[in-house]
Amino acid sequence: MYSVNSKDGTKIAYDKVGRGSALILVAGAFSYRKFPQQVELANLLSEYFTVYNYDRRGRGDSGDTQPYDVGREIEDLQALIEEAGGSAYVWGLSSGAVLALLAAKKGLNITKLALHEPPFVVKTEDRKPPKDFTRHTAELISKDNRAEAIKYFMTKGMGAPSFVVSMMRIMPGVWSKLMAVAHTLPYDAALLEWLYGRKGTVC
């Protein structure tokens, strides 16, 4: 494990594998650098790139300086880019894709950008999270009701059927991994607020 300090002093933990141009992986909700699929992806890409697979703030071995702000996550990515030599390719998943896009819009030295399944709304009639989505998610976490926060985020934010969430509860090893990072769901919810234009611009 390696680490770099973000602008506000928060430690950001990362793993580095492979050789080639720097590529930073930005995880989505529930994911972190040791999540099995994230590790598998980093290893697959390491044949072609030097892959920086990091824990977004609040997850894994990274710090969680409060109060949270989307801008701090952009600064975290900036610190990693500087650590990688001053420029990097960036791959973002879901809400991580939103973060990567905001970082590029902010002017970070991202030479190539890949967005995997960003939660974009193409048509006005498409489903959007409730207007109190971030507030309610944060309230559930503040009451230490992680299980309900996971269910709410998945059903109201991701559009997953309730039975899918119920199935995840009984899948060996899955639910515990989700519970471990559930306290960061308000951070992903905040990114969705930026995406849907419910906040001002970060740029």
mmCIF file of N, CA and C in Angstrom, residues 7 25 41 52 62 110 129 135 183 192 201:
data_model
loop_
_atom_site.group_PDB
_atom_site.id
_atom_site.type_symbol
_atom_site.label_atom_id
_atom_site.label_comp_id
_atom_site.label_asym_id
_atom_site.label_seq_id
_atom_site.Cartn_x
_atom_site.Cartn_y
_atom_site.Cartn_z
ATOM 1 N N LYS A 7 -4.904 17.887 -0.448
ATOM 2 C CA LYS A 7 -4.674 19.299 -0.126
ATOM 3 C C LYS A 7 -5.048 19.627 1.309
ATOM 4 N N LEU A 25 -7.947 4.616 -11.280
ATOM 5 C CA LEU A 25 -9.292 4.051 -11.209
ATOM 6 C C LEU A 25 -10.087 4.770 -10.126
ATOM 7 N N LEU A 41 -9.917 -5.778 -11.976
ATOM 8 C CA LEU A 41 -9.781 -4.806 -13.059
ATOM 9 C C LEU A 41 -8.376 -4.217 -13.084
ATOM 10 N N TYR A 52 -3.195 3.000 -10.814
ATOM 11 C CA TYR A 52 -3.342 3.537 -9.463
ATOM 12 C C TYR A 52 -4.774 3.240 -9.015
ATOM 13 N N SER A 62 -8.040 5.015 3.542
ATOM 14 C CA SER A 62 -7.973 6.469 3.377
ATOM 15 C C SER A 62 -8.638 7.173 4.550
ATOM 16 N N ILE A 110 -5.975 15.529 -16.957
ATOM 17 C CA ILE A 110 -6.429 14.194 -17.343
ATOM 18 C C ILE A 110 -6.277 14.078 -18.851
ATOM 19 N N PRO A 129 -33.355 10.272 -8.565
ATOM 20 C CA PRO A 129 -33.525 10.095 -7.120
ATOM 21 C C PRO A 129 -34.444 11.178 -6.556
ATOM 22 N N ARG A 135 -30.095 14.167 1.717
ATOM 23 C CA ARG A 135 -30.432 14.440 3.119
ATOM 24 C C ARG A 135 -30.910 13.175 3.822
ATOM 25 N N HIS A 183 -21.216 4.161 5.166
ATOM 26 C CA HIS A 183 -21.163 5.528 5.706
ATOM 27 C C HIS A 183 -20.734 6.551 4.655
ATOM 28 N N LEU A 192 -24.426 12.802 -7.141
ATOM 29 C CA LEU A 192 -25.633 12.760 -7.966
ATOM 30 C C LEU A 192 -26.344 14.105 -7.954
ATOM 31 N N THR A 201 -22.164 25.022 -9.412
ATOM 32 C CA THR A 201 -21.034 24.410 -10.102
ATOM 33 C C THR A 201 -19.803 24.378 -9.218
#
